[in-house]
GROMACS .gro file of C-alpha atoms in nm:
model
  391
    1UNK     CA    1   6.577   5.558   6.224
    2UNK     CA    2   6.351   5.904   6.121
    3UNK     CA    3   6.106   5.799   6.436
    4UNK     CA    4   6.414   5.785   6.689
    5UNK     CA    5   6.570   6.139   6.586
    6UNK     CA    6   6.260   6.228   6.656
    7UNK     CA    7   6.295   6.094   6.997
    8UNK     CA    8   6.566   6.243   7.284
    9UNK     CA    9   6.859   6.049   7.347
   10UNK     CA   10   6.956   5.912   7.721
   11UNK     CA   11   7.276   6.087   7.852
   12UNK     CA   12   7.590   5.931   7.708
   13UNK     CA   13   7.448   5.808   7.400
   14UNK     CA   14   7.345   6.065   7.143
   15UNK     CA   15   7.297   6.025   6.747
   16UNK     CA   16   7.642   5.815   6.737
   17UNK     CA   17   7.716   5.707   6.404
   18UNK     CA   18   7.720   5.320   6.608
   19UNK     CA   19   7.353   5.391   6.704
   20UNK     CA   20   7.269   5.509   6.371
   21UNK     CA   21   7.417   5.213   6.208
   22UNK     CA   22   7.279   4.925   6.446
   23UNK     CA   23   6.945   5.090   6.362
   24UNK     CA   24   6.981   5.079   5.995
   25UNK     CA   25   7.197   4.736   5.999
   26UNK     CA   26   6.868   4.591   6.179
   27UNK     CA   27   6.727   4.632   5.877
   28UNK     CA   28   6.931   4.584   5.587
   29UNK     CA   29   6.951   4.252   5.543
   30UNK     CA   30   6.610   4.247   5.517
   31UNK     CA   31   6.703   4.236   5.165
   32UNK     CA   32   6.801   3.895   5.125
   33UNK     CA   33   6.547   3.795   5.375
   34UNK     CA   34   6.427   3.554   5.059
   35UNK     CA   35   6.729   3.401   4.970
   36UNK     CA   36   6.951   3.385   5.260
   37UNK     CA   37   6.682   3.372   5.549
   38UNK     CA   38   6.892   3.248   5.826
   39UNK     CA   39   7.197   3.517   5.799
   40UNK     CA   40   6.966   3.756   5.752
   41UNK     CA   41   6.780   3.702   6.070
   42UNK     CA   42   7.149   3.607   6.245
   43UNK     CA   43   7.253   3.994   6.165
   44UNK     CA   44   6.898   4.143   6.221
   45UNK     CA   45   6.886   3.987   6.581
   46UNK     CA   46   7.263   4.076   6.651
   47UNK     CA   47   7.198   4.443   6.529
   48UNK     CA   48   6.891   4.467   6.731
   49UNK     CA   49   7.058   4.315   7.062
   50UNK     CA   50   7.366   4.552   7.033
   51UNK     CA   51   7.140   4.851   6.946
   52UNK     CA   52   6.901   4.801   7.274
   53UNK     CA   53   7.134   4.756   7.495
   54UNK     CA   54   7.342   5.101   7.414
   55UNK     CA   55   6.964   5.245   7.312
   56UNK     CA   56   6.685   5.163   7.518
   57UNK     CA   57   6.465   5.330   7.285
   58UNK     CA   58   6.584   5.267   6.940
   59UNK     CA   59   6.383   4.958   6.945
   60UNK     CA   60   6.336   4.789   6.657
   61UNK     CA   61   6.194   4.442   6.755
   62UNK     CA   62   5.933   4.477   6.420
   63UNK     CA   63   6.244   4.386   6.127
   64UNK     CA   64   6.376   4.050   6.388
   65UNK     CA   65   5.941   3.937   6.395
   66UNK     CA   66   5.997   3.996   5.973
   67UNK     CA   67   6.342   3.826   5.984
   68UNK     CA   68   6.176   3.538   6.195
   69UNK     CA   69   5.864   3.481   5.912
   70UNK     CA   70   6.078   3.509   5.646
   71UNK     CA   71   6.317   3.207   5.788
   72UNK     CA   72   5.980   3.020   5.849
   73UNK     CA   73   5.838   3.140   5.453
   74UNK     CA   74   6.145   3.034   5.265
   75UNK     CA   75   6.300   2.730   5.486
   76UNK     CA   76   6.177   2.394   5.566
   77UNK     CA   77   6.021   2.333   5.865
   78UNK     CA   78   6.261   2.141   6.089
   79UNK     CA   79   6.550   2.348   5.992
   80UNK     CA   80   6.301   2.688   6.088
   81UNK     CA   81   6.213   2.594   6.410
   82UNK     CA   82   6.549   2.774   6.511
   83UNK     CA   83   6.424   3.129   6.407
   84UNK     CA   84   6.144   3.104   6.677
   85UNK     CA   85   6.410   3.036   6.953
   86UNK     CA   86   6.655   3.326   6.795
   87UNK     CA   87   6.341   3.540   6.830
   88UNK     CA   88   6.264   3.502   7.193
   89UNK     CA   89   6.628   3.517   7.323
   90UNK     CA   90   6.624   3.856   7.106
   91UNK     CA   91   6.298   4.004   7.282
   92UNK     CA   92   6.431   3.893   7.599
   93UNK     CA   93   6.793   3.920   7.628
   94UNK     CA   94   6.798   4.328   7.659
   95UNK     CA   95   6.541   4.300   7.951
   96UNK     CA   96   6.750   3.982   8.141
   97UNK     CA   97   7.075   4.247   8.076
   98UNK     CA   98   6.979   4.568   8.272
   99UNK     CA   99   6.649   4.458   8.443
  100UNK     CA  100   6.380   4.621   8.205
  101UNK     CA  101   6.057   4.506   8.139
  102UNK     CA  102   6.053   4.726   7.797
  103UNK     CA  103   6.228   4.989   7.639
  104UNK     CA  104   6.128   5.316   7.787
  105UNK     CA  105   6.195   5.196   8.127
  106UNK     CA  106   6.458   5.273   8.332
  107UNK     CA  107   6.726   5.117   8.613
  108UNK     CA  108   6.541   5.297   8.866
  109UNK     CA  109   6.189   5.130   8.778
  110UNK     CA  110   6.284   4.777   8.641
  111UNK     CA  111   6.078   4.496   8.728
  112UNK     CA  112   6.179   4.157   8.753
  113UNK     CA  113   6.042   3.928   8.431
  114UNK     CA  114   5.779   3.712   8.576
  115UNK     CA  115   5.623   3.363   8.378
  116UNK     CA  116   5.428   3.583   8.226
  117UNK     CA  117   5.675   3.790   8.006
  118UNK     CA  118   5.854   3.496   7.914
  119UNK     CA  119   5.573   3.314   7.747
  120UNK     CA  120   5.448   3.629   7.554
  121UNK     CA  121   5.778   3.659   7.413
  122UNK     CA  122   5.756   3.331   7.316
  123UNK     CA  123   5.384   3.303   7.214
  124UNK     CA  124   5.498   3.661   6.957
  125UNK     CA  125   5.783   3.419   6.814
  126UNK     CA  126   5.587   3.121   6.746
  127UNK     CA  127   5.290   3.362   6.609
  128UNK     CA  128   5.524   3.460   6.342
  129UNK     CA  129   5.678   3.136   6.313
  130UNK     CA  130   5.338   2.980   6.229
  131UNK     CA  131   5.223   3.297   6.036
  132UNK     CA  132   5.540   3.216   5.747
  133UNK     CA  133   5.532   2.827   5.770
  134UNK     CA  134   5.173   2.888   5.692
  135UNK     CA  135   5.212   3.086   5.390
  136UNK     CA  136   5.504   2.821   5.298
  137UNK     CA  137   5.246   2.555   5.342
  138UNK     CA  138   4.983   2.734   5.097
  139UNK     CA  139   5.240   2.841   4.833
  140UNK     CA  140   5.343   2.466   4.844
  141UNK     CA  141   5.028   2.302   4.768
  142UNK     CA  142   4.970   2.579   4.558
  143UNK     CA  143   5.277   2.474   4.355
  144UNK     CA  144   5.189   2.066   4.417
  145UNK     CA  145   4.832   2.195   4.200
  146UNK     CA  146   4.990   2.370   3.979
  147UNK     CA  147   5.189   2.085   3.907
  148UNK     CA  148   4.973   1.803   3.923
  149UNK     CA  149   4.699   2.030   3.650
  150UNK     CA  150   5.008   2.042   3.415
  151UNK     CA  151   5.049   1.666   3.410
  152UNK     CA  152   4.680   1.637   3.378
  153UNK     CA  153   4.685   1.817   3.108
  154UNK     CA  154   4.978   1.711   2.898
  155UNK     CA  155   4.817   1.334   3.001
  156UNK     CA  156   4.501   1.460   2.840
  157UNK     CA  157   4.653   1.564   2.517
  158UNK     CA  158   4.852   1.254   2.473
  159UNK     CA  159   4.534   0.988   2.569
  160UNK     CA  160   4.371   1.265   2.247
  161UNK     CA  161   4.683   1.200   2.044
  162UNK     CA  162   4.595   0.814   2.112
  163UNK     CA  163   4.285   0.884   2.033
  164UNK     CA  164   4.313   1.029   1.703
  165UNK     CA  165   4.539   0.774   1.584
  166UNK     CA  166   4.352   0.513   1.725
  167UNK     CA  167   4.009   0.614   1.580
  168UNK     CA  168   4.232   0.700   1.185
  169UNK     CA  169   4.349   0.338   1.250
  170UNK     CA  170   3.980   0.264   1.251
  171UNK     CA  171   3.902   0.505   0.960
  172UNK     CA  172   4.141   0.350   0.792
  173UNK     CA  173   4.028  -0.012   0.803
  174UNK     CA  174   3.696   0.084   0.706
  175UNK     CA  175   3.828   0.252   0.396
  176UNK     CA  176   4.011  -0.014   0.348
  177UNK     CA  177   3.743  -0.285   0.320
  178UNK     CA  178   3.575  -0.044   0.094
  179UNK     CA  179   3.853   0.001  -0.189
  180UNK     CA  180   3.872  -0.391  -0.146
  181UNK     CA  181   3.540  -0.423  -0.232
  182UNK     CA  182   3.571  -0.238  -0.542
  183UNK     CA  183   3.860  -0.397  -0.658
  184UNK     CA  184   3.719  -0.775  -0.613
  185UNK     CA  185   3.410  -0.620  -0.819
  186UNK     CA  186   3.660  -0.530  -1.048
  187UNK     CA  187   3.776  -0.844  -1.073
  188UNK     CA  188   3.503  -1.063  -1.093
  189UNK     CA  189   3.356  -0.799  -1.358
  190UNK     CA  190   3.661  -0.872  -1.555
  191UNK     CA  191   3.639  -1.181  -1.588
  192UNK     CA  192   3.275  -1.204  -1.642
  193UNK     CA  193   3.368  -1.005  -1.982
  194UNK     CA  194   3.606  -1.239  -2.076
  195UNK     CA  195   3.380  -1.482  -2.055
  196UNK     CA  196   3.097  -1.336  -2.271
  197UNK     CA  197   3.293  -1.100  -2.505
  198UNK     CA  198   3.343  -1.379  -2.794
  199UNK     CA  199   2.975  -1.411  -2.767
  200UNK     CA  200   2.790  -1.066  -2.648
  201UNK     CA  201   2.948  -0.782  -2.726
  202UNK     CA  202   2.657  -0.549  -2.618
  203UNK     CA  203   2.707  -0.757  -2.248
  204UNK     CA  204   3.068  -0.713  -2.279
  205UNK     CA  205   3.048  -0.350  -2.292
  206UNK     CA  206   2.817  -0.320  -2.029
  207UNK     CA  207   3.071  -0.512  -1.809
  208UNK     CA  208   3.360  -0.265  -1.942
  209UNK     CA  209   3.109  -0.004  -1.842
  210UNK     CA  210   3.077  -0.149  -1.422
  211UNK     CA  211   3.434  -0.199  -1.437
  212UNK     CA  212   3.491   0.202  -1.517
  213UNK     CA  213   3.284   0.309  -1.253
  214UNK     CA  214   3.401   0.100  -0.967
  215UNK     CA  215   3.752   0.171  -1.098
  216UNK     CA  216   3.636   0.573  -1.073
  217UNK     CA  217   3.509   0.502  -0.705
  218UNK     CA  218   3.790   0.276  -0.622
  219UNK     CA  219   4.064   0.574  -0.713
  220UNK     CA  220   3.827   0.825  -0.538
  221UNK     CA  221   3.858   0.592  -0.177
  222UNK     CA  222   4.210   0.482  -0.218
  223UNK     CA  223   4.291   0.874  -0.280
  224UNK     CA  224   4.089   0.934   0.054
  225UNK     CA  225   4.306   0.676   0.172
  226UNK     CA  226   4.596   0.827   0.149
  227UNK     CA  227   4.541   1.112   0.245
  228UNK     CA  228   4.430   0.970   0.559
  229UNK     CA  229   4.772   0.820   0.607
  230UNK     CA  230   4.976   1.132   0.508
  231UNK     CA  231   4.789   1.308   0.795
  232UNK     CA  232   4.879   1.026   1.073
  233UNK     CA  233   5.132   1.132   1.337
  234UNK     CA  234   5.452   1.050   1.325
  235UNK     CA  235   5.486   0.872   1.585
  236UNK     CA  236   5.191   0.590   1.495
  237UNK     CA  237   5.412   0.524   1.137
  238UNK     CA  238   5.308   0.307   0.882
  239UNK     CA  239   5.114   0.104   1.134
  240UNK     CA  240   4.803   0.344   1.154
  241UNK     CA  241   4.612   0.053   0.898
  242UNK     CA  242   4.613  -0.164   1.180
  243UNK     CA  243   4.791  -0.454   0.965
  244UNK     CA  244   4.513  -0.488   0.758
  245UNK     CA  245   4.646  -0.674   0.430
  246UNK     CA  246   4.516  -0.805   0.104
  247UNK     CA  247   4.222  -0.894   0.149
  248UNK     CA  248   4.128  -1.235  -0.054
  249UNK     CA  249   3.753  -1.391  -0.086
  250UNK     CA  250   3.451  -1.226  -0.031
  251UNK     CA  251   3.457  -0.897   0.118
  252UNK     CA  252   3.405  -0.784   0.489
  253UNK     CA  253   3.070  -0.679   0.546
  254UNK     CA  254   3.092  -0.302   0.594
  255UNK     CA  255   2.794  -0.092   0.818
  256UNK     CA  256   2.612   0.176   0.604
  257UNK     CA  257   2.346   0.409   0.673
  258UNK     CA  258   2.114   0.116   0.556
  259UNK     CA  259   2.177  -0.075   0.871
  260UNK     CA  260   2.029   0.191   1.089
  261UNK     CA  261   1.754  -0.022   1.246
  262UNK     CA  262   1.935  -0.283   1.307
  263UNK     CA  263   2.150  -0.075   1.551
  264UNK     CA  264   1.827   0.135   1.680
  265UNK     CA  265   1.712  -0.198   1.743
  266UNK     CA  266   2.012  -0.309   1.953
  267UNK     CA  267   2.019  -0.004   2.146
  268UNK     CA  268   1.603  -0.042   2.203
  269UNK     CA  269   1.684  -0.390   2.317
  270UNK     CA  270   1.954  -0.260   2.549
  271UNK     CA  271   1.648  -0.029   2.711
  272UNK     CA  272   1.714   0.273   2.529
  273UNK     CA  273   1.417   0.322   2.274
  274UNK     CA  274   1.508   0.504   2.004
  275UNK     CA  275   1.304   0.711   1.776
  276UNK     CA  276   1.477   0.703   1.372
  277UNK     CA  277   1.389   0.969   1.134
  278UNK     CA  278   1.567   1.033   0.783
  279UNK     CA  279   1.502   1.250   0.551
  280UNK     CA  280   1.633   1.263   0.250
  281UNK     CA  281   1.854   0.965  -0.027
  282UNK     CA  282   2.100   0.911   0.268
  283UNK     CA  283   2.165   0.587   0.131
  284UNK     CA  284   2.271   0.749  -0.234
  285UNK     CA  285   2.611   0.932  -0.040
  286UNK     CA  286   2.904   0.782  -0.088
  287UNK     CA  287   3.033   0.511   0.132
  288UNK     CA  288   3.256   0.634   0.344
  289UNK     CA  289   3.067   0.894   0.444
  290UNK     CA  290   2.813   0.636   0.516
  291UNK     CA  291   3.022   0.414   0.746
  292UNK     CA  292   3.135   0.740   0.923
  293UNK     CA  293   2.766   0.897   0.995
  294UNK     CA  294   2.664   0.505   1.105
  295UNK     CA  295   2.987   0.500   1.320
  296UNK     CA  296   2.894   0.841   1.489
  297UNK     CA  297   2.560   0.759   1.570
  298UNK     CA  298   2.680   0.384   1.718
  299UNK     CA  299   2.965   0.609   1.906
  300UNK     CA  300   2.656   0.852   2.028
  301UNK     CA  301   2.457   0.583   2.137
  302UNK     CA  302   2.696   0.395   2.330
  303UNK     CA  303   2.783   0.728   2.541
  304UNK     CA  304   2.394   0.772   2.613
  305UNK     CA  305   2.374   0.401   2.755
  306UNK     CA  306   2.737   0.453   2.956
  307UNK     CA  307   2.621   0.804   3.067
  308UNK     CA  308   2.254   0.868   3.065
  309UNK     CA  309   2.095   0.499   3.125
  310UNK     CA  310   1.773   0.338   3.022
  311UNK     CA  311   1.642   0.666   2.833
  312UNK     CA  312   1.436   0.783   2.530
  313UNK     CA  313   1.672   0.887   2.205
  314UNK     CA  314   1.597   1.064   1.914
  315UNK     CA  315   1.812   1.027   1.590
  316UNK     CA  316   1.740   1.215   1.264
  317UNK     CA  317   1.918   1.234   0.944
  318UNK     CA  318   1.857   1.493   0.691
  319UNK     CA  319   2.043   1.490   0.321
  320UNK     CA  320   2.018   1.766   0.131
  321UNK     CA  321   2.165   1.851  -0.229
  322UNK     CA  322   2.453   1.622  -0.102
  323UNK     CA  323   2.503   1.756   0.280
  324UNK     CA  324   2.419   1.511   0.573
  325UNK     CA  325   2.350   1.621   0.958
  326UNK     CA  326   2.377   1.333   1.160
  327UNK     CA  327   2.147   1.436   1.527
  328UNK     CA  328   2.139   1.229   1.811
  329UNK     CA  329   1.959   1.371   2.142
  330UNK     CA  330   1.888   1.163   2.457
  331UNK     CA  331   1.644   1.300   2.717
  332UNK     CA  332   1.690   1.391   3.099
  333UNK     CA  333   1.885   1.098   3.285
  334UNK     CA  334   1.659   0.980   3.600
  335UNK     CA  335   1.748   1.191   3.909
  336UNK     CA  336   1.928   0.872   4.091
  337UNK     CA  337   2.126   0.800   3.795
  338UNK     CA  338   2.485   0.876   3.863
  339UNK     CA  339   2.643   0.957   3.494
  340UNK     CA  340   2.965   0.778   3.496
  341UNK     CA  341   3.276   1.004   3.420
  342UNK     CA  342   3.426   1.004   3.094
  343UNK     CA  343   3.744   1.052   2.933
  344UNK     CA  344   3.597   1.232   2.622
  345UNK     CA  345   3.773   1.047   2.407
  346UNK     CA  346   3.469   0.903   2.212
  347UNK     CA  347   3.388   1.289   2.159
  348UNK     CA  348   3.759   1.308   1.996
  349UNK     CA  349   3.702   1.003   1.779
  350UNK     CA  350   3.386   1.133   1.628
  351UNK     CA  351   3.492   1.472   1.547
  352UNK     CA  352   3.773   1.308   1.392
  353UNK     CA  353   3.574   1.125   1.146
  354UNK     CA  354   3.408   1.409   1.071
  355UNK     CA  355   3.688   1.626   1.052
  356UNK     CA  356   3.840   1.367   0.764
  357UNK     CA  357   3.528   1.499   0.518
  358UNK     CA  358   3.565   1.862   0.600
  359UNK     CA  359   3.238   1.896   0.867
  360UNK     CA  360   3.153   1.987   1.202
  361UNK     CA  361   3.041   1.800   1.509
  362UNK     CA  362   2.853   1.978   1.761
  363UNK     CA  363   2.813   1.816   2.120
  364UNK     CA  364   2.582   2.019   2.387
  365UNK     CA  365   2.334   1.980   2.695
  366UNK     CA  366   1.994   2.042   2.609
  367UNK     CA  367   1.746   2.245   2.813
  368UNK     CA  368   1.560   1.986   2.973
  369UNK     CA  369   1.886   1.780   3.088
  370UNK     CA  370   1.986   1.559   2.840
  371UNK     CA  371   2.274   1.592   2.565
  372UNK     CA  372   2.288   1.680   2.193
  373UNK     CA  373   2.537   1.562   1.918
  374UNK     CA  374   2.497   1.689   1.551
  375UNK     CA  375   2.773   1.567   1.318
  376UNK     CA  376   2.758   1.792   0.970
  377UNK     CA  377   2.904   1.637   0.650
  378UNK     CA  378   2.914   1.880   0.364
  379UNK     CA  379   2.893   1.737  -0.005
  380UNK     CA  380   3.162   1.536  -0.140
  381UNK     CA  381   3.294   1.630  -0.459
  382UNK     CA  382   3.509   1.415  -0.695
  383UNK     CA  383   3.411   1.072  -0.569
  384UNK     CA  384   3.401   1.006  -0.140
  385UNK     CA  385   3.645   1.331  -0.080
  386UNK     CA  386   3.638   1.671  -0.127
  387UNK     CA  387   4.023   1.675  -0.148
  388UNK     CA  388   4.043   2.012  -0.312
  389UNK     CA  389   4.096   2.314  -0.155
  390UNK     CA  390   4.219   2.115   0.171
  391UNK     CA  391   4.060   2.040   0.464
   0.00000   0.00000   0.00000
């Protein structure tokens, strides 16, 4: 409106407040260009029409190309294809009216509107047609990404969730095997000293003696035990043992830090040599830190023959004044081996079992290619847990 004062006015006209108004109402409802797109470019076009025709030069052709993108930004495409059409007739109805080409010309001058000035009117409309169905297209798979790395997410932290539960489930098995144990040793010690107390009192008490201390380490797991099962999720319940019942007979087998070669071996004989070290009275900590740091290093292995193939392996284990680090470290894959994705959820199960005793596991590429994973468990006080002070 500023850039037309500017301008003169043909005879007749003048700054009428009708000219002034069709100049501003072409671009008013520009405002609600976003949420009503259609009227808006319905009262742009009409504004812009009337104003033309009584105006020849208060053209303002720029807020109906706006109007026109806007109808193709914020409405679906076969309901926008209108706004292109709306366009044109716009650009072209003035010049059909009096004659003119564009509008500085006059009635004396006018050319007729050849092929020519029909399809540039129409190429301009479709140009902004394409311009905001465009950006709609964009912000749409933008929003379709957006969307689709939200569920990825929130599918990732529930397959964790799983994961946790499913690897305390495990945890708590093991635990459970070993409390077992104790209390069949228990038993059997018991009755042993029934057996020989009329007769050996000095064997007796030496019975009454094994009983106390697998009573003391019995207590010290089953406390672990529970505490293990206060800290399941709700939503796993009671169930988290796995159904694992009294257990009657001889006890399960359970792996220890003593059965190291036999899995070294296993993974050697799978084509993955491995190279043991330990350092230290590893087989002296407590057993459930023992069947965690052998479960670790059978979890570490596994990932290095799912992701890394046929190479060498390292594993150390170094105990000192009661603290184990658990390191397993693979070399460079070969450069044809294609590592196979994972879902990272035997990462989550072994930082859970080290979690449970208060340490740290650490899981890294090396320099030279390959991966790193260095499980820390600090000493265990009072028995198998260091339940004080929380963890």
């Amino acid at each position: 409106m500023l850039l037309r004062l500017d301008q003169p006015w043909p005879d007749g006209v003048g700054p009428s407040a009708v000219a002034v108004g069709l100049l501003v109402g072409a671009c008013v409802p520009l405002v609600w260009r976003r949420t009503r797109p259609g009227l808006a470019l319905g009262a742009t076009a009409a504004c812009y029409l009337v104003g033309d025709l009584l105006d020849p030069a208060g053209d303002n052709a720029q807020s109906v190309f706006l109007a026109c993108y806007s109808v193709a930004r914020h409405t679906p495409a076969p309901r926008s294809l209108l706004a292109p059409v709306v366009l044109t007739a716009a650009l072209l109805a003035p010049e059909l009216a009096d004659g003119r080409l564009n509008v500085y010309s006059s009635a004396d001058t006018a050319v007729p509107l050849g092929p020519a000035d029909y399809l540039v009117a129409a190429g301009l409309a479709a140009a902004a047609w394409l311009l905001g169905w465009s950006r709609r297209r964009l912000h749409e798979d933008a929003a379709r990404l957006r969307d689709l790395a939200e569920r990825l997410r929130a599918e990732q932290r529930v397959s964790a969730r799983r994961a946790v539960t499913a690897e305390r489930a495990r945890i708590a098995r093991d635990l459970h095997d070993l409390v077992a144990h104790h209390v069949s040793a228990i038993a059997l010690q018991a009755r042993a000293v029934t057996v020989v107390l009329p007769d050996d009192t000095h064997a007796a008490g030496q019975g009454v003696a094994a009983i106390s201390e697998a009573a003391d380490t019995a207590l010290d797991e089953m406390r672990g035990l529970v505490q293990l099962l206060a800290d399941l999720p709700p939503e796993s319940g009671a169930g988290g043992s796995g159904g694992t019942g009294p257990v009657s007979g001889a006890p399960l087998p359970q792996p220890s830090l003593r059965h190291l070669e036999q899995l070294t071996g296993e993974s050697g004989a799978a084509g993955c040599p491995v190279a043991l070290a330990v350092t230290g009275p590893v087989t002296e900590l407590p057993p459930a830190v023992q069947v965690s740091a052998y479960r670790v290093v059978q979890e570490a292995l596994s990932n290095v023959r799912k992701h890394a193939g046929a190479v060498p392996v390292r594993v150390e284990l170094s105990c000192w004044n009661g603290r184990l680090t658990v390191t397993v470290e693979n070399a460079a894959p070969a450069p044809d081996r294609r590592p196979m994705p994972g879902s990272g959820l035997g990462l989550v199960g072994m930082r859970e079992r080290t979690a449970l005793f208060g340490g740290t596991l650490l899981a890294e590429p090396v320099a030279d290619g390959g991966w790193r994973v260095v499980a820390t468990f600090p000493p265990q006080h009072s028995g198998a847990y260091a339940l004080e002070g929380g963890r």
